[in-house]
Coordinates of C-alpha atoms in Angstrom, one line a residue:
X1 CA 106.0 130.0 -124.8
X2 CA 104.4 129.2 -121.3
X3 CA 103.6 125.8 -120.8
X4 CA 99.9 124.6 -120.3
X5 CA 99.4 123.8 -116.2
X6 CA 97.6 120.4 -115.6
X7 CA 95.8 119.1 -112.3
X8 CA 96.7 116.1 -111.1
X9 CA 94.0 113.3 -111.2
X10 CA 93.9 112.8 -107.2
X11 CA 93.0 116.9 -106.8
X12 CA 90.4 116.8 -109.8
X13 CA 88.7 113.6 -108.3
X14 CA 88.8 114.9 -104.5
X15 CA 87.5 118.4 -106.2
X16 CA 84.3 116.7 -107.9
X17 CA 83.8 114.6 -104.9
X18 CA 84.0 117.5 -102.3
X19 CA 82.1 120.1 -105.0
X20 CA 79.0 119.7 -102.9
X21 CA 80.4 120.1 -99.4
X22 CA 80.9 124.1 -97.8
X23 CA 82.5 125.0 -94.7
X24 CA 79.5 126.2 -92.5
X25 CA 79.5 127.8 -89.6
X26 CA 78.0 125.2 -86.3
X27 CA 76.4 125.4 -84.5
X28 CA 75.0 127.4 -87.5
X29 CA 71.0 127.7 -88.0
X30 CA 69.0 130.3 -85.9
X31 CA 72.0 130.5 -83.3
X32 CA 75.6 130.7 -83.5
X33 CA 77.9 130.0 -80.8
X34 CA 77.9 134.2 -80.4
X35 CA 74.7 134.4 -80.0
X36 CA 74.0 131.5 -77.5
X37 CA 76.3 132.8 -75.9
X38 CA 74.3 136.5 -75.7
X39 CA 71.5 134.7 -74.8
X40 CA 72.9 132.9 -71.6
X41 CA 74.5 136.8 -70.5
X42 CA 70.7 138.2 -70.8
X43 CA 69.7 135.9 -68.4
X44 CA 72.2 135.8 -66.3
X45 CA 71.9 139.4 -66.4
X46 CA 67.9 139.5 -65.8
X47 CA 68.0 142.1 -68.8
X48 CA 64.1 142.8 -69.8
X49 CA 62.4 141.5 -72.0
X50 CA 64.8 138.5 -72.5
X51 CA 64.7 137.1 -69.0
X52 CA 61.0 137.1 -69.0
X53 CA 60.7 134.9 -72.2
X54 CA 63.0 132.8 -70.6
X55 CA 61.1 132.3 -67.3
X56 CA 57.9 131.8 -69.7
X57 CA 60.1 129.2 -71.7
X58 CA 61.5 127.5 -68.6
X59 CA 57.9 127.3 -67.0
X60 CA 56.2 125.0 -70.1
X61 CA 55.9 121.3 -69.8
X62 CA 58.1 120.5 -72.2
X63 CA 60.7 123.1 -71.2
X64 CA 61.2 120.7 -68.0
X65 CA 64.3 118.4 -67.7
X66 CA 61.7 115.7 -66.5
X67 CA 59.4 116.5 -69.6
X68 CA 57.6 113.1 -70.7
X69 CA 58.2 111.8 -74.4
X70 CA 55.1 111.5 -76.3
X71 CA 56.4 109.2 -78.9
X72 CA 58.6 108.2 -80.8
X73 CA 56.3 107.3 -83.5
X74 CA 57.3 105.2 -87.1
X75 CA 54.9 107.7 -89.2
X76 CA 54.7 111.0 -88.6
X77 CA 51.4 113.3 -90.0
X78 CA 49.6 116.4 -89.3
X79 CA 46.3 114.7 -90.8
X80 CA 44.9 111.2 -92.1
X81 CA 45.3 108.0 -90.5
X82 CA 48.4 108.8 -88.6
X83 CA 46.5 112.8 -88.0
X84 CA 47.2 111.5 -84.2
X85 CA 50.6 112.0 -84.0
X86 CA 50.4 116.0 -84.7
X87 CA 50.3 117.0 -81.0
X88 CA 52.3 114.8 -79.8
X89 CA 54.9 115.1 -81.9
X90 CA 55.4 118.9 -82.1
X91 CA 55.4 118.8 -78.2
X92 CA 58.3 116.3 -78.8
X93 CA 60.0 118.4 -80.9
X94 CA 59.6 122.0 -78.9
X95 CA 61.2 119.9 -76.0
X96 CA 64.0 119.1 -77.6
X97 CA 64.6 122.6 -78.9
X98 CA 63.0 124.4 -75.5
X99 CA 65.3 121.9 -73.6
X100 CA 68.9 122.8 -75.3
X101 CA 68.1 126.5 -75.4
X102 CA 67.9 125.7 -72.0
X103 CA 70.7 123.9 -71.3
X104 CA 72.9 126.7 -72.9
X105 CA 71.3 129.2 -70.5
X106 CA 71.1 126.8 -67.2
X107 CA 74.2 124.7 -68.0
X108 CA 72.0 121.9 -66.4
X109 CA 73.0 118.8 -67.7
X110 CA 69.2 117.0 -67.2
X111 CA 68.4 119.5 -69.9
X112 CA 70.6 118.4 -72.5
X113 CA 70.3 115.0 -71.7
X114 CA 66.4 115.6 -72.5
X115 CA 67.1 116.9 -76.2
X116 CA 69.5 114.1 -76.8
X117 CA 66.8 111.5 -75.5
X118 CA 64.3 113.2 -77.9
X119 CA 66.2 113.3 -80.8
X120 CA 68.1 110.0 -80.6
X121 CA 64.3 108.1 -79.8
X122 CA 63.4 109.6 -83.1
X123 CA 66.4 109.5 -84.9
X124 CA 65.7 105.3 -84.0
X125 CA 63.0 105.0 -85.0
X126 CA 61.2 107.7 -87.8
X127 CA 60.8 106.0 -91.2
X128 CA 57.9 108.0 -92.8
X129 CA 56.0 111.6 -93.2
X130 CA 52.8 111.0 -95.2
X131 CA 49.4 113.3 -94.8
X132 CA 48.1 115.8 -97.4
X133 CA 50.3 117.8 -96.1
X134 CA 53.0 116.2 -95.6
X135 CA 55.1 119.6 -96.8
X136 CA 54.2 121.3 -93.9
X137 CA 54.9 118.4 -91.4
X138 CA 58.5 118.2 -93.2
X139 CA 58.9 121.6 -93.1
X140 CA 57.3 122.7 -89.6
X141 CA 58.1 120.4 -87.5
X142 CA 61.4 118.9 -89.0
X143 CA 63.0 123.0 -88.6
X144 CA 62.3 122.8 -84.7
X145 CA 64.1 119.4 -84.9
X146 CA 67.3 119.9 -86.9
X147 CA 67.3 123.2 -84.6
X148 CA 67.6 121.6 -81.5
X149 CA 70.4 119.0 -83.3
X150 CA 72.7 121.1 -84.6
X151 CA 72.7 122.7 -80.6
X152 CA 73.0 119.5 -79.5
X153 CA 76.0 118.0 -81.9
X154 CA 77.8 121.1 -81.4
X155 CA 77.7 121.9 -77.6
X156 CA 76.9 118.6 -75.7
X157 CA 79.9 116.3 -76.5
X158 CA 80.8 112.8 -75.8
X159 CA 84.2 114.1 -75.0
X160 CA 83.4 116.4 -72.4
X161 CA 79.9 114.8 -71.3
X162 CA 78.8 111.3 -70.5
X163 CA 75.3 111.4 -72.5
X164 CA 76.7 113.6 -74.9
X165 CA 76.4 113.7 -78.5
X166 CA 79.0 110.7 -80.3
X167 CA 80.0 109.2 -83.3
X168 CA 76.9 107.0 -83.4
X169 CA 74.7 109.8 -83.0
X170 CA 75.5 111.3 -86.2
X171 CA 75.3 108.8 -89.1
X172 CA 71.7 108.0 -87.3
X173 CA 70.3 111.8 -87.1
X174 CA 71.8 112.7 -90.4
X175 CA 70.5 109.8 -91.6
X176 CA 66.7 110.8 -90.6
X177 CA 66.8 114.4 -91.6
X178 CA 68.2 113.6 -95.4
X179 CA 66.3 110.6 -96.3
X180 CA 63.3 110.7 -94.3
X181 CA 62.7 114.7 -94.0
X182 CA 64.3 115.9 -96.9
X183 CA 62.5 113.7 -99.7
X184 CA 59.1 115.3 -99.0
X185 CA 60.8 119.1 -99.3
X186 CA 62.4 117.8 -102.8
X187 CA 59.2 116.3 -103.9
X188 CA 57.5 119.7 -103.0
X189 CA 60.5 121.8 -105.0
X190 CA 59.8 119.6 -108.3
X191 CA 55.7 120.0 -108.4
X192 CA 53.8 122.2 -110.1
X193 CA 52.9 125.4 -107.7
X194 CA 49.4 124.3 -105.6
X195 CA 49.3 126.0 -102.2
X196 CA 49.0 129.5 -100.4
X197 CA 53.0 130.6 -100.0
X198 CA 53.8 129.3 -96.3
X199 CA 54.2 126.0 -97.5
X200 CA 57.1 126.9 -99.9
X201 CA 58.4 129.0 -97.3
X202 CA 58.1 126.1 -94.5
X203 CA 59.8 124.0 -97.2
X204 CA 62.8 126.1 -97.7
X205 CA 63.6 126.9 -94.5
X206 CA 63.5 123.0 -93.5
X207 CA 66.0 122.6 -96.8
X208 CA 68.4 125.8 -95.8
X209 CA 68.7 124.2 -92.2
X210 CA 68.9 120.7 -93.0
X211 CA 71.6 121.5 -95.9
X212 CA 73.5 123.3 -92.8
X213 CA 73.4 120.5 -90.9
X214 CA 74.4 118.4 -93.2
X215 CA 77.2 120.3 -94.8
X216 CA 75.1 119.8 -98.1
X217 CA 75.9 123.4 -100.4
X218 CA 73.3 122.5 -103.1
X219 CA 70.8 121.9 -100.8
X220 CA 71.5 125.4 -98.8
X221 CA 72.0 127.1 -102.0
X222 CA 68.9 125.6 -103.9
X223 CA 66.6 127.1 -100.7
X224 CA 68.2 130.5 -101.0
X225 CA 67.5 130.4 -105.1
X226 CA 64.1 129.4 -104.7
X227 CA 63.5 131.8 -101.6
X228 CA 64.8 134.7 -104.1
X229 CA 63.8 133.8 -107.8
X230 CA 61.6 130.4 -107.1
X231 CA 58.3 130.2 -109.0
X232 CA 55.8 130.0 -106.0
X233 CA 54.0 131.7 -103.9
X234 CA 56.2 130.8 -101.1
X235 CA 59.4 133.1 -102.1
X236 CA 59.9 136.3 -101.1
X237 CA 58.9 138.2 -104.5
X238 CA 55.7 136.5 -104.7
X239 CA 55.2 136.4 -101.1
X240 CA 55.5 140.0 -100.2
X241 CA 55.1 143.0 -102.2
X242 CA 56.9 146.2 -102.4
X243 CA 53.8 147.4 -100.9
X244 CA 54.3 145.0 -98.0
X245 CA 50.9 143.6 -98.5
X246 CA 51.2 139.5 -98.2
X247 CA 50.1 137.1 -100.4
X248 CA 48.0 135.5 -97.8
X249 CA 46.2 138.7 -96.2
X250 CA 43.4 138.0 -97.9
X251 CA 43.1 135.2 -96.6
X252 CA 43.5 135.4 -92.7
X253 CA 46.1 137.1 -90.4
X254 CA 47.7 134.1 -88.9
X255 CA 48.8 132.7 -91.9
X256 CA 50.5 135.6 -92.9
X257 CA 51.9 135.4 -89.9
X258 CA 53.6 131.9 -90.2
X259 CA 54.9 133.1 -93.4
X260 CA 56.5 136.2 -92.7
X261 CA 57.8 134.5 -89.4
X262 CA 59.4 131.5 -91.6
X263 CA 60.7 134.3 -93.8
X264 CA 62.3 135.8 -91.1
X265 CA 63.8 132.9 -90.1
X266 CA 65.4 131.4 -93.5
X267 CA 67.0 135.0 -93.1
X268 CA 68.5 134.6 -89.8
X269 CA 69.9 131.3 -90.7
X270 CA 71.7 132.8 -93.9
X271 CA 73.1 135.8 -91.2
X272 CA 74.8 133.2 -88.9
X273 CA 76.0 131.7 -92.1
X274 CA 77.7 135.2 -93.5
X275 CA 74.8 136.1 -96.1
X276 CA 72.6 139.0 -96.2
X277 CA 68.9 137.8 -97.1
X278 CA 67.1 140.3 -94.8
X279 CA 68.0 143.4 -97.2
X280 CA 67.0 141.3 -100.5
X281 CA 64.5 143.4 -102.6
X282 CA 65.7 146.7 -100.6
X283 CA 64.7 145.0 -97.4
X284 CA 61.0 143.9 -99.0
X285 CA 60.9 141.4 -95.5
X286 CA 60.6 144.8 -93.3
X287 CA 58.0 146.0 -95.5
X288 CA 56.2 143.1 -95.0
X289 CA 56.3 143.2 -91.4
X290 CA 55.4 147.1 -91.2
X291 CA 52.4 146.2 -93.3
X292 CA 51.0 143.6 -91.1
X293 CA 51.5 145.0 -87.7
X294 CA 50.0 148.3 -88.9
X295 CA 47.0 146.3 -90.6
X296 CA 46.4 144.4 -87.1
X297 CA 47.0 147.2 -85.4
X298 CA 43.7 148.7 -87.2
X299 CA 45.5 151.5 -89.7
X300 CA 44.2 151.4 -92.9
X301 CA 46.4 150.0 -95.4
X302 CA 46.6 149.9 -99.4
X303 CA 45.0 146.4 -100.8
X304 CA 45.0 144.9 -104.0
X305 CA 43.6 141.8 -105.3
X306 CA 46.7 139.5 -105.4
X307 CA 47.0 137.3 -108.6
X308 CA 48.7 134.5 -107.1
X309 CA 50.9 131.7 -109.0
X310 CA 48.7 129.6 -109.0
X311 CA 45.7 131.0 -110.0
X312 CA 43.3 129.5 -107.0
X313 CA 44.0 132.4 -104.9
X314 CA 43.3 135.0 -106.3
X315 CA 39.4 136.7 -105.7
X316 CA 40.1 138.0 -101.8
X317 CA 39.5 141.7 -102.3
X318 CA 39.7 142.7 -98.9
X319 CA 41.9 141.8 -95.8
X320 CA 41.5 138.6 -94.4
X321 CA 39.4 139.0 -90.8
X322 CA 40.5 135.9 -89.5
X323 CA 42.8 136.7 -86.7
X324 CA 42.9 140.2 -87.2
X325 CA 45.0 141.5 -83.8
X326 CA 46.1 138.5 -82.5
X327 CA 49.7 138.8 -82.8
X328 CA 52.0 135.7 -82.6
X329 CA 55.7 135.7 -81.2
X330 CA 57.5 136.3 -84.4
X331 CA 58.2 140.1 -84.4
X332 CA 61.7 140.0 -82.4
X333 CA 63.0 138.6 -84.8
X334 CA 62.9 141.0 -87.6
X335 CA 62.6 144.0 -85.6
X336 CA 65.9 143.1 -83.7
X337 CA 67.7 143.0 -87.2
X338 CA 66.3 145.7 -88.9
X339 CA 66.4 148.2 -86.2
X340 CA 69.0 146.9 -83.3
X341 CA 71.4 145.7 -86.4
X342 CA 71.2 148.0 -89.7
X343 CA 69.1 150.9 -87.7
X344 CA 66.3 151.5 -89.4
X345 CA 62.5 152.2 -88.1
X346 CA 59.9 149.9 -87.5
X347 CA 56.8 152.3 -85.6
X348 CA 54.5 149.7 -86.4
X349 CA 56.5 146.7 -85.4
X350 CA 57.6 148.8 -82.3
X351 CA 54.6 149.1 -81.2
X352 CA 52.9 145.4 -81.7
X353 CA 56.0 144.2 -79.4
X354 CA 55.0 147.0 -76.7
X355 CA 51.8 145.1 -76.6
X356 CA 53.5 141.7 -76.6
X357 CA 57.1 141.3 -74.9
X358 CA 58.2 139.4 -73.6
X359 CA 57.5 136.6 -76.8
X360 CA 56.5 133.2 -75.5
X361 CA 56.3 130.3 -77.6
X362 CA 55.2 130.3 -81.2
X363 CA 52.2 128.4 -82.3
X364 CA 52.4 124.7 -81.7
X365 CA 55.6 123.9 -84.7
X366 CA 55.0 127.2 -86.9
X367 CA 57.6 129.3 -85.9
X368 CA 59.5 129.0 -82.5
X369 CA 58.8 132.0 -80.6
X370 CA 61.1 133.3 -77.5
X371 CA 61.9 135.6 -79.8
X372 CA 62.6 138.2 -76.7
X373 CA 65.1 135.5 -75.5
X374 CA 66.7 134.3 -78.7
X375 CA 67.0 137.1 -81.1
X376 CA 66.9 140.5 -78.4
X377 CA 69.7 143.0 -79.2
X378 CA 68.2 145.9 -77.3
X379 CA 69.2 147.6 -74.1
X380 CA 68.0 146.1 -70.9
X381 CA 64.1 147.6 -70.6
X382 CA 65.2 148.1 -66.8
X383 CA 68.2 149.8 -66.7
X384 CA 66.7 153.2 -66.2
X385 CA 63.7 152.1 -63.6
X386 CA 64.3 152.8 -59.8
X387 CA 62.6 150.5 -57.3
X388 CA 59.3 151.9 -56.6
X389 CA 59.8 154.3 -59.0
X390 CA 56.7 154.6 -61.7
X391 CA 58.6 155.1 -65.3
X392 CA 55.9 153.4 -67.9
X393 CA 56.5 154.8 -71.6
X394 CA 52.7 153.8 -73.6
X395 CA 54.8 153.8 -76.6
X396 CA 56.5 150.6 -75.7
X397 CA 53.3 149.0 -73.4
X398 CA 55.4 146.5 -71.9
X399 CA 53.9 144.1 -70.0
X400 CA 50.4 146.1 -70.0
X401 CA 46.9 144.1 -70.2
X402 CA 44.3 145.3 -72.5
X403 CA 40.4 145.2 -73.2
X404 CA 38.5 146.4 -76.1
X405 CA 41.0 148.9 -77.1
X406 CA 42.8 149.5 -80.4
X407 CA 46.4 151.1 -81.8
X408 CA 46.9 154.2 -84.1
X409 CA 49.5 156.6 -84.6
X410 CA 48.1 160.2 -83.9
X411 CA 49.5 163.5 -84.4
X412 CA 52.8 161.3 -85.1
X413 CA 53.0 159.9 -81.4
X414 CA 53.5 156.1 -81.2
X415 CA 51.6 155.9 -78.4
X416 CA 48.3 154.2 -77.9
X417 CA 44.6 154.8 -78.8
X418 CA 41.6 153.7 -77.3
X419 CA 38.2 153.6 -78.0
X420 CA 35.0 152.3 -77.3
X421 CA 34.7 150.8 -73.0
X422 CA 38.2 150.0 -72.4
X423 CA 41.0 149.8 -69.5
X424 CA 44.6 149.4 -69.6
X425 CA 46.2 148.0 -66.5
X426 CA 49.7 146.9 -65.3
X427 CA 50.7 145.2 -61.7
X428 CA 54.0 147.1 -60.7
X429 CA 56.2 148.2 -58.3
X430 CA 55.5 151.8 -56.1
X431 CA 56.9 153.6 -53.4
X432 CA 54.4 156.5 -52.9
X433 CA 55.9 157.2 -49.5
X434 CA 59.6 158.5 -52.0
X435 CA 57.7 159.6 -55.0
X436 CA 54.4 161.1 -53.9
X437 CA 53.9 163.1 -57.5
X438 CA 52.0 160.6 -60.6
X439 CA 52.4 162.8 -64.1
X440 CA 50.7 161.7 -66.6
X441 CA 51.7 162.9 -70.4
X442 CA 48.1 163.2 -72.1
X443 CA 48.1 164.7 -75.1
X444 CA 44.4 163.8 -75.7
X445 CA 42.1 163.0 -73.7
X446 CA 38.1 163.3 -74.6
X447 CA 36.1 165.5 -72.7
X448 CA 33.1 162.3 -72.2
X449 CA 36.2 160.5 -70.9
X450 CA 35.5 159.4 -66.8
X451 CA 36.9 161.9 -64.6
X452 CA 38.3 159.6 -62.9
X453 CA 40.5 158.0 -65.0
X454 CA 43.5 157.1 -63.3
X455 CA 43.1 154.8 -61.0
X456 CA 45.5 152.6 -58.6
X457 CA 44.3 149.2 -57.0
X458 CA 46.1 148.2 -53.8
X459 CA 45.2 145.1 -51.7
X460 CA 45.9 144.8 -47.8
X461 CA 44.5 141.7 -45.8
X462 CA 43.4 140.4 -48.8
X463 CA 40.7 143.3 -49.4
X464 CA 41.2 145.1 -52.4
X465 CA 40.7 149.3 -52.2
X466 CA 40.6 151.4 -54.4
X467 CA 42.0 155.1 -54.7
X468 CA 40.5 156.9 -57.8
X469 CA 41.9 160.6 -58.9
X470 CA 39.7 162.9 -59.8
X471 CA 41.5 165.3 -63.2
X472 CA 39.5 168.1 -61.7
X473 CA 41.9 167.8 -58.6
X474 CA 44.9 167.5 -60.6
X475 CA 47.0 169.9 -60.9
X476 CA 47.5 170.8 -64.9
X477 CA 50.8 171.8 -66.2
X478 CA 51.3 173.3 -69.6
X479 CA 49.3 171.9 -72.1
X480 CA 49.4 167.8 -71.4
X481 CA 50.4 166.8 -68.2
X482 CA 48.3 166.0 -65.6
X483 CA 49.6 165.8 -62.1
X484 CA 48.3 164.2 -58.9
X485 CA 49.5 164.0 -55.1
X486 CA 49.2 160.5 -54.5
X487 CA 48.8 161.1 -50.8
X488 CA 46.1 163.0 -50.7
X489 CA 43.8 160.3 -52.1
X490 CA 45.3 157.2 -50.1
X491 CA 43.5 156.3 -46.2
X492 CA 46.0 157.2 -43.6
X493 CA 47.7 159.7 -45.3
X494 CA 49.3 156.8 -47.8
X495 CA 51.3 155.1 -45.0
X496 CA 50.6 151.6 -46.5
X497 CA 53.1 152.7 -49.2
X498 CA 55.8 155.0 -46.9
X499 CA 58.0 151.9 -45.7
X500 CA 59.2 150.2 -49.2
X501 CA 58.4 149.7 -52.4
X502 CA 54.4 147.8 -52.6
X503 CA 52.7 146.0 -55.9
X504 CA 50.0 147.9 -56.9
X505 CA 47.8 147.9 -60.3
X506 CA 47.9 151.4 -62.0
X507 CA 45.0 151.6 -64.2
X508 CA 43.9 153.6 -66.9
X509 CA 40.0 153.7 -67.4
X510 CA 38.5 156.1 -69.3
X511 CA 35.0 154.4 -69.8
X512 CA 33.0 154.5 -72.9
X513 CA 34.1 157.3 -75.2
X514 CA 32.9 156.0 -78.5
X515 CA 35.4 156.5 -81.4
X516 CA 37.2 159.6 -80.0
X517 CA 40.8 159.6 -79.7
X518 CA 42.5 159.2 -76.5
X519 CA 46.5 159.3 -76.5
X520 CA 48.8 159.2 -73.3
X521 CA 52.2 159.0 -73.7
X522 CA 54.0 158.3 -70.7
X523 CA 53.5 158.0 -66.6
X524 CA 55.9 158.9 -64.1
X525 CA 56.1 159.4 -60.2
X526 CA 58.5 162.1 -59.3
X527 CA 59.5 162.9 -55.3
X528 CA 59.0 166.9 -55.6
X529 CA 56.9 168.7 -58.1
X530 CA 59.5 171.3 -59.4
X531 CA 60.8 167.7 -60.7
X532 CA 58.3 167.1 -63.2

């Protein structure tokens, strides 16, 4: 007969007391210690888009070492009598994240002495959120917080650095985020459903990354069961549908934004932490994105009238106008997991962060942006360009400027579409002297397009001059590729380019062609023709 086993009392009371503790991985909420580490290499590296993010990142007042704290204030509100401290506030807060993603890149110690002055001043002296929407403040702004804190704890030590983060430091800021954040998100988790889904999605994502921070599991795994099975508009069920429509984009575009951003995010964090929340509902988050940038990118796309939870949003019956194309910095991030990570397509997504790489910073607390520097996976956007060498792919549209033009796949080339007056134009690099040849891939281009349509702006003394190619000079080959001899259109036979590489603008300006299609896919400067 076996004998019956029996814990002893000391392991069954340090099992109940411990039940609610988990190993996490720190630092452990948008960034590991992997991928801070990737991020420094990209710069260091100059790999494309990432270094431009971070030169964007680096140049904002409050990504400077000597940035100026606007508070610390008591009460913290994003309306009501204490409405004033919005601003300031979420500038206090981006500092202290911009700051120690910046010391991880730099290794500048003024930078991490900034976040710790930010977060310890706060971490003093916060003793209340209140405002309508006190949710959102919680949930915003306390995310960029804990986000630049659990850098901070984790890589700026009192051991290896004089300012650095010490045993004081952590009874205090734990102290702020569990009993002066957290009580609002708790509140919002035991009330009856009432707003549009970011707030529950701003809610949870505050909860997963405070519950990481403070080694808390039920508070980690309560914002992963309400992000999944929650009854809200702010979980991903009733937040995105398999369609990918949003339960906000009736409403406006930048609200879907913010909530598909925050999705993203609450997704990331459960990555670093060894959990798969990207693929949940056969990877409904992608959907979700695919749906808005092709929306904003003018596609038609399916729309029903959403019932919502709870009840008061549901009579939009069309897509929200509001903000329609105007795309924030949040696409990196999903677009580097689903496609860079698991490879799968995102044509739509793809071609939104042509038109916007590198990311810069989100808007004001919503989501924080850099996504080109924080989540990029890709290969360096440079590697294959020569110096002076033209090599622009309209697929990707990186770093191009736009007016009055739109975005649509045609003939099932991810390229872009204009219509109406319009003009695309990029400052870059050009040798003409090396490569005299400009090929242009046009598959369409309408016949009430100006003949002149390719156009390259070059400025000596200060005088801008202009050198406009004539397609009925160009030399044709096949069906779609338009070639032109730079030098036979430049004054002095092109000798302002022959020495070295100069910056020119190559534009594209095909005037006003109504609604007609025009689609180019690439343009490239070859040294002999038999090249192209």
């Amino acid at each position: 007969m076996m004998k019956k086993k029996f814990i002893p009392l000391f392991i069954l009371l340090f099992y109940m007391l411990n039940i609610n503790s988990q190993e996490f991985i720190h630092p452990g909420l948008l960034h590991s210690e992997s991928s801070l580490k990737r991020i420094r290499e990209l710069v260091r590296n100059e790999i494309q888009p990432a270094y431009g993010s971070f030169n964007i990142m680096r140049g904002m007042p409050e990504g400077k070492a000597d940035y100026c704290i606007k508070g610390p204030f008591e009460t913290i509100s994003r309306a009501g009598r204490y409405g004033y401290t919005k601003d300031p506030c979420e500038r206090d807060f981006n500092a202290a994240y911009y700051n120690a993603i910046l010391w991880i890149v730099t290794g500048k110690e003024p930078h991490a002495d900034k976040a710790m002055e930010i977060i310890r001043a706060y971490a003093s002296t916060l003793k209340k959120i209140e405002g309508p929407d006190d949710p959102l403040c919680a949930g915003l702004q306390g995310f960029m917080l804990v986000n630049a804190a659990e850098i901070m704890r984790y890589t700026y030590t009192a051991d290896k650095h004089t300012n650095g983060w010490d045993a004081k430091d952590t009874p205090k800021v734990e102290n702020m985020f569990r009993n002066v954040f957290q009580p609002i998100l708790t509140t919002f988790y035991n009330t009856k459903p009432y707003t549009n889904g970011n707030w529950g999605i701003a809610v949870t994502k505050a909860q997963m990354a405070f519950g990481v921070f403070l080694n808390d599991k039920k508070l980690y795994e309560d914002a992963i069961e309400f992000f999944l099975k929650g009854h809200d508009n702010g979980t991903l069920p009733n937040y995105v549908a398999e369609s990918g429509q949003i339960q906000e984009s009736g409403r406006d575009q930048q609200h879907a934004m913010l909530g598909l951003g925050c999705l993203s995010e609450i997704a990331e964090i459960a990555w670093t932490q060894g959990r798969d929340l990207y693929g949940a509902l056969d990877n409904r988050l992608m959907k979700g994105y695919e749906y808005l940038a092709k929306s904003n990118l003018g596609y038609e796309v399916p729309f029903f009238t959403w019932k919502d939870i709870t009840g008061k949003y549901s009579n939009w019956t069309t897509l929200g106008e509001e903000g329609m194309g105007r795309f924030r910095s949040l696409f990196e991030i999903a677009y580097n997991h689903y496609v860079e990570r698991k490879g799968l397509e995102m044509p739509y997504t793809q071609i939104v962060l042509g038109m916007i790489r590198p990311e810069g910073p989100g808007f004001t607390c919503d989501n924080p942006g850099f996504g080109s520097l924080l989540f990029y996976l890709g290969k360096d956007l440079n590697e294959r360009k020569v110096p002076g060498q033209i090599n622009e792919d309209l697929s990707q549209l990186e770093g191009w400027a736009f007016a009055n033009c739109s975005y649509k796949q045609v003939d099932n080339l991810m390229s872009f579409v204009s219509s109406g007056v319009n003009m695309q134009k990029k400052r870059i690099s050009y040798q003409a002297g090396n490569y005299p040849y400009i090929a242009v891939k046009a598959p369409k281009i309408p016949a009430s397009a100006n003949k002149d349509w390719l156009q390259l702006s070059y400025s000596v003394a200060s005088a801008p001059e202009f050198w406009k190619l004539d397609s009925d000079k160009a030399k044709k080959i096949g069906k779609d590729i338009y070639v032109f001899k730079i030098t036979d259109y430049l004054s002095n036979n092109g000798t302002h380019f022959t020495e070295r590489p100069a910056n020119i603008t190559l534009i594209l300006n095909f005037g006003n062609i109504g609604n007609e299609p025009v689609i180019v896919e690439w343009i490239r400067s070859f040294e002999k023709l038999e090249d192209i």
